[in-house]
Short mmCIF file of C-alpha atoms in Angstrom, two decimals:
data_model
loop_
_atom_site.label_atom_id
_atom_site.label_comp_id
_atom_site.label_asym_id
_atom_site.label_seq_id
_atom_site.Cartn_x
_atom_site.Cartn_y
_atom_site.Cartn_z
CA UNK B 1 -51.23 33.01 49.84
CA UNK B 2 -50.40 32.84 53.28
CA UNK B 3 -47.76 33.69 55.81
CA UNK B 4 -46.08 30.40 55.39
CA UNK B 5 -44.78 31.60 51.67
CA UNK B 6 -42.00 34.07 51.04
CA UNK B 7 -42.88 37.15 48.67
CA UNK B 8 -39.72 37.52 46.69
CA UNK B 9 -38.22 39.89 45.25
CA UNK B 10 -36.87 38.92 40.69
CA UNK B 11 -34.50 36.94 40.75
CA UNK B 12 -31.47 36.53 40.39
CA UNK B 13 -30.80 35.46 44.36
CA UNK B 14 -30.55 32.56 46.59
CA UNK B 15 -31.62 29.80 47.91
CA UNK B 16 -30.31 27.13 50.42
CA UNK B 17 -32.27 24.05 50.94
CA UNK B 18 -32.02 22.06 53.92
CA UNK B 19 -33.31 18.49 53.78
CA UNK B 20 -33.55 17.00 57.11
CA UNK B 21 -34.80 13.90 58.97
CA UNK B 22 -34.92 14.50 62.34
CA UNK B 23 -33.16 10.99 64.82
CA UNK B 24 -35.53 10.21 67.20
CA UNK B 25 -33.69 11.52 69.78
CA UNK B 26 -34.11 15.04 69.08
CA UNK B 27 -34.81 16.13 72.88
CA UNK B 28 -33.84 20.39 72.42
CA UNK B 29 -34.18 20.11 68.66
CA UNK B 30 -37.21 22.33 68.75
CA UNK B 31 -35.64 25.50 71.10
CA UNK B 32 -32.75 25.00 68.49
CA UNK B 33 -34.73 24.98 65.58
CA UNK B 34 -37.04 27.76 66.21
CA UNK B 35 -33.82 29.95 67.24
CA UNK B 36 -32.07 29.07 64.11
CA UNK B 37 -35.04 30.08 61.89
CA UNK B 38 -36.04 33.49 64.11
CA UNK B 39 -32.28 34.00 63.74
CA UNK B 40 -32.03 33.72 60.13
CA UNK B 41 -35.50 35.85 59.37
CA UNK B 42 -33.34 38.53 61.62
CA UNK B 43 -30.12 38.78 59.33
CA UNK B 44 -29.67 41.27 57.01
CA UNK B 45 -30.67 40.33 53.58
CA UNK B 46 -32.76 37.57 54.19
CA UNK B 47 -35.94 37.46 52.57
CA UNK B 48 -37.86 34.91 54.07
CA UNK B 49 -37.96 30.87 54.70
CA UNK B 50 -40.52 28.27 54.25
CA UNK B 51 -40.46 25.44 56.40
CA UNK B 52 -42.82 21.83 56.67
CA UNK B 53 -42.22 18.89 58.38
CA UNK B 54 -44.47 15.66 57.94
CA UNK B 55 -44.97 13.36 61.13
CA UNK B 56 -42.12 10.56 60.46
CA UNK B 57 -39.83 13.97 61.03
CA UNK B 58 -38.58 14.57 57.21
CA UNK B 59 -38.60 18.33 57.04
CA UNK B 60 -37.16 20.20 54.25
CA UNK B 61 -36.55 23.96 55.01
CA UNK B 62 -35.58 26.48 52.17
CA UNK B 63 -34.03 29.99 53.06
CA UNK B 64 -33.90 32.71 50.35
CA UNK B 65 -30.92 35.40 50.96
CA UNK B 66 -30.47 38.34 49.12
CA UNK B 67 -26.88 37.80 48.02
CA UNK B 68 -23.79 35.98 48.69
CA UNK B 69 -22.76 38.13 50.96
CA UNK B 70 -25.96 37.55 52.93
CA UNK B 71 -25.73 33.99 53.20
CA UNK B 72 -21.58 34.02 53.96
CA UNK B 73 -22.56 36.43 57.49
CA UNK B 74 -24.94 33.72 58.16
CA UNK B 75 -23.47 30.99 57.78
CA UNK B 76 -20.54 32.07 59.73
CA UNK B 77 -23.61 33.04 62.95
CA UNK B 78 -24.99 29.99 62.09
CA UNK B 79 -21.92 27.94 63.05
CA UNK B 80 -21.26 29.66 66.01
CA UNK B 81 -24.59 29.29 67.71
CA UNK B 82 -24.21 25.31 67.10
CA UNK B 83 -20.72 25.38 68.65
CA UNK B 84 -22.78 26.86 71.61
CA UNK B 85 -25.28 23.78 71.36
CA UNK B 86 -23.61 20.83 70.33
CA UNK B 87 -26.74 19.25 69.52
CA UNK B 88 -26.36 18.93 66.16
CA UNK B 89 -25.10 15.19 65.43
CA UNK B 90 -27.78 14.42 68.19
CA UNK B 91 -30.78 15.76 66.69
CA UNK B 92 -30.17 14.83 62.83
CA UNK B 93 -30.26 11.00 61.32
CA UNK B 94 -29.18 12.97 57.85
CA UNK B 95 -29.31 16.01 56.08
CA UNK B 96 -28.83 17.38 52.90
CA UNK B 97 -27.73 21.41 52.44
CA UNK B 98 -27.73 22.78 49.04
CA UNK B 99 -26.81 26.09 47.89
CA UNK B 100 -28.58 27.61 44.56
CA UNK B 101 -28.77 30.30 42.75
CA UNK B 102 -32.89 31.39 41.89
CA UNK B 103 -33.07 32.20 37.72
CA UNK B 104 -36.87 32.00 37.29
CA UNK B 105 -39.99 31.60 39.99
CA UNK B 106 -43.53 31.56 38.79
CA UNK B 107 -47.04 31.06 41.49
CA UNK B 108 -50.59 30.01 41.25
CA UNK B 109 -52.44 28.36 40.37
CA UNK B 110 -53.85 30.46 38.19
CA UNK B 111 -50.53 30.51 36.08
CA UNK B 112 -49.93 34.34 37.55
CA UNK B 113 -46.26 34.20 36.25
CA UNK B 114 -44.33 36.34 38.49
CA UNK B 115 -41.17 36.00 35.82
CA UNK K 1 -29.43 8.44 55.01
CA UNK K 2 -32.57 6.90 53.83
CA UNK K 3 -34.59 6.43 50.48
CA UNK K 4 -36.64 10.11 50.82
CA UNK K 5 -32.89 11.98 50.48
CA UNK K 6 -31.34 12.09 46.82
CA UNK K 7 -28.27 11.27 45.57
CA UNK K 8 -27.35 13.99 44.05
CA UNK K 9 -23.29 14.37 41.66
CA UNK K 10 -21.22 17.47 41.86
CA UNK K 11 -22.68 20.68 41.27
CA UNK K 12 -23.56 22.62 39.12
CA UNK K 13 -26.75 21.19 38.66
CA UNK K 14 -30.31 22.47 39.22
CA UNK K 15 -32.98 22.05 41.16
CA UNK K 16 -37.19 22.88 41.26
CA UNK K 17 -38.39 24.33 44.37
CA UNK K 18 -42.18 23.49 44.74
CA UNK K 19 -43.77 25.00 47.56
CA UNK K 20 -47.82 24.40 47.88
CA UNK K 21 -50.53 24.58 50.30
CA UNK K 22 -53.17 22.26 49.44
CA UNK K 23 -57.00 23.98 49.57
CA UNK K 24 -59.76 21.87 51.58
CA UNK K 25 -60.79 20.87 48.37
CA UNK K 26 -58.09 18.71 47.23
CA UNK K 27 -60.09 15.61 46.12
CA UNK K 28 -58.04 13.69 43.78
CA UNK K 29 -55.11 14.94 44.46
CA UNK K 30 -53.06 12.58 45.82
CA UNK K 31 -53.54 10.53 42.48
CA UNK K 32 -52.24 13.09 40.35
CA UNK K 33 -49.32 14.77 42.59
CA UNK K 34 -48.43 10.67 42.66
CA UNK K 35 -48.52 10.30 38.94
CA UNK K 36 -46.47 13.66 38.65
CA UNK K 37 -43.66 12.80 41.01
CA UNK K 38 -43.38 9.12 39.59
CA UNK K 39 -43.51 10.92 36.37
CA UNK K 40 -40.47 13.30 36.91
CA UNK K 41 -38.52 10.33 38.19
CA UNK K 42 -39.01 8.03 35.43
CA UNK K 43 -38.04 11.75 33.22
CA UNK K 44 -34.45 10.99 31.30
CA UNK K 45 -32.25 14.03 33.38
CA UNK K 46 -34.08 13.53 36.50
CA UNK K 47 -31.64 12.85 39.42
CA UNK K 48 -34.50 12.62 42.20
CA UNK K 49 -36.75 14.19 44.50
CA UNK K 50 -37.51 15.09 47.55
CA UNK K 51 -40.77 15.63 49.17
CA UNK K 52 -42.54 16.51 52.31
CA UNK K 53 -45.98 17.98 53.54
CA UNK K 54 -47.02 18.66 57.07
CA UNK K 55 -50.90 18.05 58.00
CA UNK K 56 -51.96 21.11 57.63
CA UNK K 57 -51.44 20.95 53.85
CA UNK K 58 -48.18 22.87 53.56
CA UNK K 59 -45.48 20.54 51.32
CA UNK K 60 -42.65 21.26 49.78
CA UNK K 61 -41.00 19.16 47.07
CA UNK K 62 -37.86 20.42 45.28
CA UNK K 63 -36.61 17.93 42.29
CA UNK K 64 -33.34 17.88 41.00
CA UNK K 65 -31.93 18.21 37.17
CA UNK K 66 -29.01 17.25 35.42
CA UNK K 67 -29.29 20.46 33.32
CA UNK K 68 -31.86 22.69 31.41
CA UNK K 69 -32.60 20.72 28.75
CA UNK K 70 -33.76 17.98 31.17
CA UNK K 71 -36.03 20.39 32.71
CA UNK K 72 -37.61 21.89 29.53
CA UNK K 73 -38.17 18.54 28.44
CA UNK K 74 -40.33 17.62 31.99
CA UNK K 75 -41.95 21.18 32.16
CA UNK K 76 -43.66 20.44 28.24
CA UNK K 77 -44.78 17.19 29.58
CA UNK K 78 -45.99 18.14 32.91
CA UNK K 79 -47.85 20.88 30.93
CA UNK K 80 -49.36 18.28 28.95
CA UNK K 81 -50.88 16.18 31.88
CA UNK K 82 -52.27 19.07 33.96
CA UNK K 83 -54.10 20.11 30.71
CA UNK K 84 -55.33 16.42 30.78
CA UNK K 85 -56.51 16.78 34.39
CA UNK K 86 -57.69 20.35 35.37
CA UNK K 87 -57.34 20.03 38.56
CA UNK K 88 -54.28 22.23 39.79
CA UNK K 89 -56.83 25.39 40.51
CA UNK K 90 -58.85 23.12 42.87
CA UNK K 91 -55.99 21.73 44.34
CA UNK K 92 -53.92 24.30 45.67
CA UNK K 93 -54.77 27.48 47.80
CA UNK K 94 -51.23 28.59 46.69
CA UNK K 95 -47.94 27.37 45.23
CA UNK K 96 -44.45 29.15 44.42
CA UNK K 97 -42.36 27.61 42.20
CA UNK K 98 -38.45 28.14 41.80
CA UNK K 99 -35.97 27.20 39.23
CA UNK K 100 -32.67 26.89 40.76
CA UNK K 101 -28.83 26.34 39.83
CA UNK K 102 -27.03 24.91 42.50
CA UNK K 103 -23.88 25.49 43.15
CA UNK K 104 -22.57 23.67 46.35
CA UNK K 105 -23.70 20.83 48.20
CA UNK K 106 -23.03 19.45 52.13
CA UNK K 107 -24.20 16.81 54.56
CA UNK K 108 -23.99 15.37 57.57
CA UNK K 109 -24.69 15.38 60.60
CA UNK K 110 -21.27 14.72 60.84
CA UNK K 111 -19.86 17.87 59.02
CA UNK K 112 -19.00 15.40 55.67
CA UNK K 113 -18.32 17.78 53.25
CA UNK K 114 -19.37 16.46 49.85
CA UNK K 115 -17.54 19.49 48.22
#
């Protein structure tokens, strides 16, 4: 296991997945991207993110929050550091944000079942 | 929006968050995570996939479910074909795996709500 994977706490908590293709004219996207993420890994009940990105730019980021509460104080920061940037319609061809709810979560691969 | 995003209805419905780093010994691999993505799809309950790795070896893929039977169903069978193969200890360094319910949905870039 490396740093790359979030150790989580049982669930029940959450997750929001962002699926992402980055337009290919994404000039900023990375300051903005790496502020977003150090931002959210800052707010109170976070509990981590994982994050990948493969070279035609699909990246699919998904942030674990302790609670509702948690992600609602987000997402309202979250919105007001892109009214800062504008960038946003720029830097994204599409995305898809989903908001779930964690019931079970297992690792390996040695079928250590966390839950 | 293109092909590598899913379609996915109104929530509720619930979603598998794969996260895996390959090992350097990952030979035969691709064949099998191949055969076990095309294999979810084809799954009745399935509503798609999503799927991304970066080059050092870090992917995430998080599939989406029409509801838990769906799942159960896919999770015997995908059972069934690792314990045909015998590969999954070779193949990843680590992997967390997360069973989801989601429970609201966006995307954009253009700040379409789809509920």
């Amino acid at each position: 296991m490396n740093d790359r994977f979030t150790k989580t706490p049982e669930p029940p908590y959450y997750a929001v997945i962002f699926t992402n293709q980055l337009s290919e004219n994404d000039g900023g996207y990375e300051t903005m991207g790496n502020k977003m993420f150090e931002m959210a890994l800052d707010q109170p009940g976070c509990l981590g993110a994982e994050s990948t990105r493969d070279s035609s730019g699909l990246g699919i980021t998904v942030s674990y929050w302790k609670d509702e509460a948690a992600l609602s104080e987000w997402k309202a920061n979250a919105k007001h550091l892109v009214a800062q940037n504008m960038g946003i319609e720029q830097w994204y061809a599409h995305y898809e944000l989903r908001v779930a709810k964690v019931e079970r979560a297992y690792n390996g691969p040695t079928g250590r079942s966390v839950k």
